[in-house]
PDB file of C-alpha atoms in Angstrom:
ATOM      1  CA  UNK M   1     140.932-204.322-109.544  1.00 96.00           C
ATOM      2  CA  UNK M   2     142.778-203.066-112.433  1.00 97.00           C
ATOM      3  CA  UNK M   3     141.993-204.579-115.644  1.00 98.00           C
ATOM      4  CA  UNK M   4     143.498-204.340-118.907  1.00 98.00           C
ATOM      5  CA  UNK M   5     141.585-205.589-122.018  1.00 98.00           C
ATOM      6  CA  UNK M   6     142.480-204.967-125.682  1.00 98.00           C
ATOM      7  CA  UNK M   7     144.427-201.857-124.655  1.00 97.00           C
ATOM      8  CA  UNK M   8     141.863-200.361-122.500  1.00 98.00           C
ATOM      9  CA  UNK M   9     142.554-199.949-118.744  1.00 98.00           C
ATOM     10  CA  UNK M  10     139.732-200.276-116.324  1.00 98.00           C
ATOM     11  CA  UNK M  11     139.802-199.517-112.156  1.00 98.00           C
ATOM     12  CA  UNK M  12     136.967-200.963-110.539  1.00 98.00           C
ATOM     13  CA  UNK M  13     135.804-199.077-107.396  1.00 97.00           C
ATOM     14  CA  UNK M  14     139.232-197.613-106.415  1.00 96.00           C
ATOM     15  CA  UNK M  15     139.849-196.835-102.668  1.00 95.00           C
ATOM     16  CA  UNK M  16     143.510-195.752-102.882  1.00 94.00           C
ATOM     17  CA  UNK M  17     144.073-194.007 -99.482  1.00 94.00           C
ATOM     18  CA  UNK M  18     146.706-195.888 -96.625  1.00 95.00           C
ATOM     19  CA  UNK M  19     143.132-194.498 -94.128  1.00 95.00           C
ATOM     20  CA  UNK M  20     139.679-193.376 -94.825  1.00 92.00           C
ATOM     21  CA  UNK M  21     137.448-192.835 -91.503  1.00 92.00           C
ATOM     22  CA  UNK M  22     138.060-195.880 -89.236  1.00 93.00           C
ATOM     23  CA  UNK M  23     139.931-198.168 -91.934  1.00 94.00           C
ATOM     24  CA  UNK M  24     143.404-198.570 -92.524  1.00 95.00           C
ATOM     25  CA  UNK M  25     144.945-200.166 -95.580  1.00 94.00           C
ATOM     26  CA  UNK M  26     146.651-203.868 -94.315  1.00 92.00           C
ATOM     27  CA  UNK M  27     147.766-204.043 -97.793  1.00 86.00           C
ATOM     28  CA  UNK M  28     150.522-201.646 -99.606  1.00 88.00           C
ATOM     29  CA  UNK M  29     148.896-198.745-102.732  1.00 89.00           C
ATOM     30  CA  UNK M  30     150.434-200.240-105.968  1.00 86.00           C
ATOM     31  CA  UNK M  31     151.259-197.437-108.565  1.00 86.00           C
ATOM     32  CA  UNK M  32     148.853-197.172-110.664  1.00 89.00           C
ATOM     33  CA  UNK M  33     149.866-195.517-113.898  1.00 85.00           C
ATOM     34  CA  UNK M  34     146.980-194.205-116.891  1.00 93.00           C
ATOM     35  CA  UNK M  35     143.456-195.510-116.835  1.00 97.00           C
ATOM     36  CA  UNK M  36     141.040-194.971-119.624  1.00 97.00           C
ATOM     37  CA  UNK M  37     138.059-195.710-117.173  1.00 98.00           C
ATOM     38  CA  UNK M  38     136.748-196.013-113.881  1.00 98.00           C
ATOM     39  CA  UNK M  39     133.532-198.383-112.784  1.00 98.00           C
ATOM     40  CA  UNK M  40     131.545-197.478-110.005  1.00 97.00           C
ATOM     41  CA  UNK M  41     129.553-200.392-108.584  1.00 97.00           C
ATOM     42  CA  UNK M  42     127.834-198.405-106.330  1.00 94.00           C
ATOM     43  CA  UNK M  43     127.854-195.281-103.643  1.00 91.00           C
ATOM     44  CA  UNK M  44     128.488-196.720-100.413  1.00 88.00           C
ATOM     45  CA  UNK M  45     131.695-195.080 -99.065  1.00 87.00           C
ATOM     46  CA  UNK M  46     134.467-197.849 -99.536  1.00 89.00           C
ATOM     47  CA  UNK M  47     133.251-197.894-103.451  1.00 93.00           C
ATOM     48  CA  UNK M  48     133.113-194.528-104.214  1.00 93.00           C
ATOM     49  CA  UNK M  49     135.810-191.919-102.794  1.00 94.00           C
ATOM     50  CA  UNK M  50     136.073-188.962-104.570  1.00 94.00           C
ATOM     51  CA  UNK M  51     139.975-188.502-103.164  1.00 94.00           C
ATOM     52  CA  UNK M  52     140.631-191.375-104.940  1.00 95.00           C
ATOM     53  CA  UNK M  53     139.191-190.171-107.961  1.00 95.00           C
ATOM     54  CA  UNK M  54     140.677-187.259-108.139  1.00 94.00           C
ATOM     55  CA  UNK M  55     144.065-188.712-109.001  1.00 93.00           C
ATOM     56  CA  UNK M  56     142.461-190.592-111.611  1.00 93.00           C
ATOM     57  CA  UNK M  57     142.315-188.938-115.162  1.00 88.00           C
ATOM     58  CA  UNK M  58     139.487-191.265-116.194  1.00 94.00           C
ATOM     59  CA  UNK M  59     135.960-191.037-117.951  1.00 96.00           C
ATOM     60  CA  UNK M  60     133.937-192.529-114.449  1.00 97.00           C
ATOM     61  CA  UNK M  61     131.166-195.356-115.228  1.00 98.00           C
ATOM     62  CA  UNK M  62     128.032-194.774-111.987  1.00 96.00           C
ATOM     63  CA  UNK M  63     124.754-195.882-111.478  1.00 95.00           C
ATOM     64  CA  UNK M  64     122.392-193.384-112.469  1.00 93.00           C
ATOM     65  CA  UNK M  65     121.608-191.152-109.453  1.00 89.00           C
ATOM     66  CA  UNK M  66     125.395-190.419-108.883  1.00 91.00           C
ATOM     67  CA  UNK M  67     126.050-188.070-111.242  1.00 89.00           C
ATOM     68  CA  UNK M  68     125.830-185.126-109.035  1.00 85.00           C
ATOM     69  CA  UNK M  69     128.260-186.449-106.471  1.00 84.00           C
ATOM     70  CA  UNK M  70     130.991-186.085-109.307  1.00 91.00           C
ATOM     71  CA  UNK M  71     130.880-182.498-110.599  1.00 88.00           C
ATOM     72  CA  UNK M  72     134.290-182.194-112.559  1.00 90.00           C
ATOM     73  CA  UNK M  73     134.394-185.389-113.269  1.00 95.00           C
ATOM     74  CA  UNK M  74     133.747-186.799-116.666  1.00 96.00           C
ATOM     75  CA  UNK M  75     130.640-189.188-115.914  1.00 97.00           C
ATOM     76  CA  UNK M  76     128.927-191.473-117.629  1.00 97.00           C
ATOM     77  CA  UNK M  77     125.441-192.810-115.722  1.00 97.00           C
ATOM     78  CA  UNK M  78     124.449-195.972-116.555  1.00 97.00           C
ATOM     79  CA  UNK M  79     121.430-198.137-115.767  1.00 96.00           C
ATOM     80  CA  UNK M  80     120.584-201.797-115.503  1.00 96.00           C
ATOM     81  CA  UNK M  81     121.074-202.924-119.264  1.00 97.00           C
ATOM     82  CA  UNK M  82     122.664-199.876-120.342  1.00 98.00           C
ATOM     83  CA  UNK M  83     126.014-200.221-122.236  1.00 98.00           C
ATOM     84  CA  UNK M  84     129.301-198.072-123.034  1.00 98.00           C
ATOM     85  CA  UNK M  85     131.772-198.162-125.714  1.00 98.00           C
ATOM     86  CA  UNK M  86     135.433-197.509-124.390  1.00 98.00           C
ATOM     87  CA  UNK M  87     137.743-198.097-127.254  1.00 97.00           C
ATOM     88  CA  UNK M  88     137.048-201.362-128.387  1.00 98.00           C
ATOM     89  CA  UNK M  89     135.303-202.884-125.431  1.00 98.00           C
ATOM     90  CA  UNK M  90     131.533-202.938-124.188  1.00 98.00           C
ATOM     91  CA  UNK M  91     130.940-202.184-120.811  1.00 98.00           C
ATOM     92  CA  UNK M  92     127.633-203.623-120.077  1.00 98.00           C
ATOM     93  CA  UNK M  93     125.791-202.273-116.500  1.00 98.00           C
ATOM     94  CA  UNK M  94     124.036-205.652-114.895  1.00 98.00           C
ATOM     95  CA  UNK M  95     122.139-206.323-111.738  1.00 96.00           C
ATOM     96  CA  UNK M  96     123.517-206.377-108.461  1.00 96.00           C
ATOM     97  CA  UNK M  97     121.517-207.313-105.555  1.00 93.00           C
ATOM     98  CA  UNK M  98     122.665-204.441-103.067  1.00 88.00           C
ATOM     99  CA  UNK M  99     121.518-201.388-101.738  1.00 79.00           C
ATOM    100  CA  UNK M 100     123.785-198.916-103.254  1.00 62.00           C
ATOM    101  CA  UNK M 101     122.709-195.353-102.395  1.00 61.00           C
ATOM    102  CA  UNK M 102     124.349-192.839-100.966  1.00 56.00           C
ATOM    103  CA  UNK M 103     122.581-189.881 -98.431  1.00 55.00           C
ATOM    104  CA  UNK M 104     121.538-187.540 -99.445  1.00 55.00           C
ATOM    105  CA  UNK M 105     121.942-187.638-102.797  1.00 54.00           C
ATOM    106  CA  UNK M 106     119.485-189.293-103.857  1.00 57.00           C
ATOM    107  CA  UNK M 107     118.749-192.892-104.557  1.00 65.00           C
ATOM    108  CA  UNK M 108     120.843-195.032-106.818  1.00 73.00           C
ATOM    109  CA  UNK M 109     120.885-198.663-107.420  1.00 87.00           C
ATOM    110  CA  UNK M 110     124.082-201.015-106.929  1.00 94.00           C
ATOM    111  CA  UNK M 111     125.470-202.570-110.394  1.00 97.00           C
ATOM    112  CA  UNK M 112     127.490-205.054-112.137  1.00 98.00           C
ATOM    113  CA  UNK M 113     129.667-204.789-114.918  1.00 98.00           C
ATOM    114  CA  UNK M 114     130.571-207.054-118.187  1.00 98.00           C
ATOM    115  CA  UNK M 115     133.852-205.743-120.065  1.00 98.00           C
ATOM    116  CA  UNK M 116     133.340-207.577-123.669  1.00 98.00           C
ATOM    117  CA  UNK M 117     136.287-207.571-126.054  1.00 98.00           C
ATOM    118  CA  UNK M 118     138.262-210.748-127.071  1.00 98.00           C
ATOM    119  CA  UNK M 119     137.866-211.961-123.734  1.00 98.00           C
ATOM    120  CA  UNK M 120     134.333-211.704-121.351  1.00 98.00           C
ATOM    121  CA  UNK M 121     135.111-210.464-117.538  1.00 98.00           C
ATOM    122  CA  UNK M 122     132.779-209.579-115.112  1.00 98.00           C
ATOM    123  CA  UNK M 123     132.538-207.131-111.882  1.00 98.00           C
ATOM    124  CA  UNK M 124     130.129-208.108-109.886  1.00 98.00           C
ATOM    125  CA  UNK M 125     130.343-205.159-107.216  1.00 94.00           C
ATOM    126  CA  UNK M 126     128.763-205.520-104.258  1.00 94.00           C
ATOM    127  CA  UNK M 127     125.772-208.128-104.180  1.00 96.00           C
ATOM    128  CA  UNK M 128     123.684-211.189-102.812  1.00 95.00           C
ATOM    129  CA  UNK M 129     122.758-213.660-104.902  1.00 96.00           C
ATOM    130  CA  UNK M 130     119.876-213.385-107.450  1.00 95.00           C
ATOM    131  CA  UNK M 131     117.962-215.326-110.071  1.00 92.00           C
ATOM    132  CA  UNK M 132     119.313-214.183-112.915  1.00 94.00           C
ATOM    133  CA  UNK M 133     122.926-214.611-111.911  1.00 97.00           C
ATOM    134  CA  UNK M 134     122.776-218.154-113.705  1.00 96.00           C
ATOM    135  CA  UNK M 135     123.982-217.541-117.281  1.00 93.00           C
ATOM    136  CA  UNK M 136     124.305-213.909-116.732  1.00 97.00           C
ATOM    137  CA  UNK M 137     127.271-213.779-118.787  1.00 97.00           C
ATOM    138  CA  UNK M 138     127.327-216.310-121.593  1.00 97.00           C
ATOM    139  CA  UNK M 139     130.932-217.982-122.812  1.00 97.00           C
ATOM    140  CA  UNK M 140     132.478-215.649-119.774  1.00 98.00           C
ATOM    141  CA  UNK M 141     136.329-215.614-119.356  1.00 98.00           C
ATOM    142  CA  UNK M 142     136.744-213.946-116.044  1.00 98.00           C
ATOM    143  CA  UNK M 143     134.245-213.190-112.553  1.00 98.00           C
ATOM    144  CA  UNK M 144     135.606-211.160-110.477  1.00 98.00           C
ATOM    145  CA  UNK M 145     133.703-211.888-107.315  1.00 98.00           C
ATOM    146  CA  UNK M 146     133.392-210.154-103.892  1.00 97.00           C
ATOM    147  CA  UNK M 147     133.990-212.999-100.699  1.00 98.00           C
ATOM    148  CA  UNK M 148     133.902-210.724 -97.917  1.00 96.00           C
ATOM    149  CA  UNK M 149     134.114-206.799 -96.567  1.00 91.00           C
ATOM    150  CA  UNK M 150     136.740-205.167 -94.249  1.00 91.00           C
ATOM    151  CA  UNK M 151     135.893-206.324 -90.948  1.00 92.00           C
ATOM    152  CA  UNK M 152     135.594-209.604 -88.902  1.00 93.00           C
ATOM    153  CA  UNK M 153     131.546-209.472 -89.839  1.00 91.00           C
ATOM    154  CA  UNK M 154     130.152-208.815 -93.232  1.00 87.00           C
ATOM    155  CA  UNK M 155     127.403-206.451 -91.916  1.00 77.00           C
ATOM    156  CA  UNK M 156     124.589-205.221 -92.818  1.00 75.00           C
ATOM    157  CA  UNK M 157     122.674-205.356 -96.111  1.00 74.00           C
ATOM    158  CA  UNK M 158     123.628-208.186 -99.344  1.00 88.00           C
ATOM    159  CA  UNK M 159     127.038-209.513 -99.579  1.00 91.00           C
ATOM    160  CA  UNK M 160     128.422-212.773-100.375  1.00 96.00           C
ATOM    161  CA  UNK M 161     130.154-214.574 -97.703  1.00 97.00           C
ATOM    162  CA  UNK M 162     132.891-217.540 -99.194  1.00 98.00           C
ATOM    163  CA  UNK M 163     130.400-219.965 -99.477  1.00 98.00           C
ATOM    164  CA  UNK M 164     127.655-217.803-101.015  1.00 97.00           C
ATOM    165  CA  UNK M 165     130.097-216.627-103.282  1.00 98.00           C
ATOM    166  CA  UNK M 166     131.332-220.331-104.619  1.00 98.00           C
ATOM    167  CA  UNK M 167     126.873-220.691-105.577  1.00 98.00           C
ATOM    168  CA  UNK M 168     127.380-217.336-107.631  1.00 98.00           C
ATOM    169  CA  UNK M 169     130.407-219.310-109.372  1.00 98.00           C
ATOM    170  CA  UNK M 170     128.602-222.603-109.834  1.00 98.00           C
ATOM    171  CA  UNK M 171     125.800-220.065-111.295  1.00 98.00           C
ATOM    172  CA  UNK M 172     127.849-217.596-113.401  1.00 98.00           C
ATOM    173  CA  UNK M 173     130.040-220.590-115.059  1.00 98.00           C
ATOM    174  CA  UNK M 174     133.535-218.830-115.779  1.00 98.00           C
ATOM    175  CA  UNK M 175     136.602-220.384-116.972  1.00 98.00           C
ATOM    176  CA  UNK M 176     138.313-218.362-113.963  1.00 98.00           C
ATOM    177  CA  UNK M 177     137.067-216.635-110.646  1.00 98.00           C
ATOM    178  CA  UNK M 178     139.285-214.438-108.884  1.00 98.00           C
ATOM    179  CA  UNK M 179     138.258-213.814-105.271  1.00 98.00           C
ATOM    180  CA  UNK M 180     137.330-210.145-104.215  1.00 97.00           C
ATOM    181  CA  UNK M 181     136.964-207.396-101.478  1.00 95.00           C
ATOM    182  CA  UNK M 182     139.006-208.705 -98.972  1.00 95.00           C
ATOM    183  CA  UNK M 183     142.084-208.706 -97.143  1.00 93.00           C
ATOM    184  CA  UNK M 184     143.203-205.231 -98.333  1.00 93.00           C
ATOM    185  CA  UNK M 185     141.491-202.674 -95.347  1.00 94.00           C
ATOM    186  CA  UNK M 186     140.956-203.588 -91.703  1.00 95.00           C
ATOM    187  CA  UNK M 187     139.442-201.425 -88.472  1.00 95.00           C
ATOM    188  CA  UNK M 188     142.067-199.443 -86.696  1.00 95.00           C
ATOM    189  CA  UNK M 189     141.501-201.522 -84.062  1.00 95.00           C
ATOM    190  CA  UNK M 190     142.184-205.043 -85.522  1.00 95.00           C
ATOM    191  CA  UNK M 191     145.738-206.133 -86.191  1.00 93.00           C
ATOM    192  CA  UNK M 192     147.223-206.566 -89.361  1.00 89.00           C
ATOM    193  CA  UNK M 193     147.200-210.622 -88.661  1.00 92.00           C
ATOM    194  CA  UNK M 194     143.414-210.590 -88.108  1.00 95.00           C
ATOM    195  CA  UNK M 195     141.612-213.918 -88.835  1.00 95.00           C
ATOM    196  CA  UNK M 196     139.619-212.035 -91.796  1.00 95.00           C
ATOM    197  CA  UNK M 197     142.243-210.887 -93.387  1.00 95.00           C
ATOM    198  CA  UNK M 198     142.972-214.088 -95.036  1.00 95.00           C
ATOM    199  CA  UNK M 199     141.079-216.820 -94.186  1.00 97.00           C
ATOM    200  CA  UNK M 200     137.741-215.568 -96.381  1.00 97.00           C
ATOM    201  CA  UNK M 201     139.638-216.388 -99.225  1.00 97.00           C
ATOM    202  CA  UNK M 202     140.562-219.244 -98.313  1.00 97.00           C
ATOM    203  CA  UNK M 203     136.780-220.542 -97.129  1.00 98.00           C
ATOM    204  CA  UNK M 204     136.416-219.481-100.802  1.00 98.00           C
ATOM    205  CA  UNK M 205     138.978-221.931-102.475  1.00 98.00           C
ATOM    206  CA  UNK M 206     137.502-224.962-100.338  1.00 98.00           C
ATOM    207  CA  UNK M 207     133.782-224.303-100.962  1.00 98.00           C
ATOM    208  CA  UNK M 208     134.470-223.585-105.012  1.00 98.00           C
ATOM    209  CA  UNK M 209     136.351-226.692-105.231  1.00 98.00           C
ATOM    210  CA  UNK M 210     132.909-228.704-103.851  1.00 98.00           C
ATOM    211  CA  UNK M 211     130.332-226.068-106.054  1.00 98.00           C
ATOM    212  CA  UNK M 212     132.171-225.458-108.887  1.00 98.00           C
ATOM    213  CA  UNK M 213     135.081-227.900-109.316  1.00 98.00           C
ATOM    214  CA  UNK M 214     135.711-227.222-113.146  1.00 98.00           C
ATOM    215  CA  UNK M 215     136.110-223.577-112.814  1.00 98.00           C
ATOM    216  CA  UNK M 216     140.093-222.622-112.172  1.00 98.00           C
ATOM    217  CA  UNK M 217     140.260-220.813-108.797  1.00 98.00           C
ATOM    218  CA  UNK M 218     142.927-217.759-108.847  1.00 98.00           C
ATOM    219  CA  UNK M 219     143.513-216.303-105.618  1.00 98.00           C
ATOM    220  CA  UNK M 220     145.561-212.845-105.798  1.00 96.00           C
ATOM    221  CA  UNK M 221     146.763-211.303-103.169  1.00 91.00           C
ATOM    222  CA  UNK M 222     146.791-207.674-103.130  1.00 86.00           C
ATOM    223  CA  UNK M 223     149.204-206.137-105.773  1.00 86.00           C
ATOM    224  CA  UNK M 224     149.439-209.704-107.505  1.00 93.00           C
ATOM    225  CA  UNK M 225     148.854-210.163-111.411  1.00 95.00           C
ATOM    226  CA  UNK M 226     146.767-212.494-113.488  1.00 97.00           C
ATOM    227  CA  UNK M 227     147.517-212.788-117.396  1.00 97.00           C
ATOM    228  CA  UNK M 228     144.982-214.551-119.121  1.00 95.00           C
TER     229      UNK M 228
END
């Protein structure tokens, strides 16, 4: 996600290649202008991609322990609860329930990030549900919530499926929820019409209407924009 807040531009977990290992991009890569900071939620290959970062001249905020993997970049390592100022915007690292390590570069946690300026925006990264999610960000304007992955199944580890993501939205209580982490990549052996490229978003809309009916859900296709 490319987020612009109070004149500062953030990019979350950029994967800006048409092919990555066995994955193929199912949506075009949108041109990205200057970025002020990149927020990396954890070290897995579909979230921390060095060739993508090399295309960006920006400060990179990462969970502590991943800095050694990013020699040559302007890196800020953070722990849960740490804050970093980027222009007038404050970035706060939050808990995420996910194994974010990347061997052999040691252990590191997974994080979410809260952007606070004239609006409050929460990027959840990859996570499962956790107790502290309830009211994690007071007066939250926008929640960017993962709802799927890159294949027909979520795979190992803690992730949110559409129903769990709707429960996350109920706990977070944002004004607006935007589902992310779906519909962008597919294994090369699955076609561009594979159901998992569209069905998770549809399922999330249905589930959120029940779990969090007061939240405005905005589904963005890859490349679409939302102005708040």
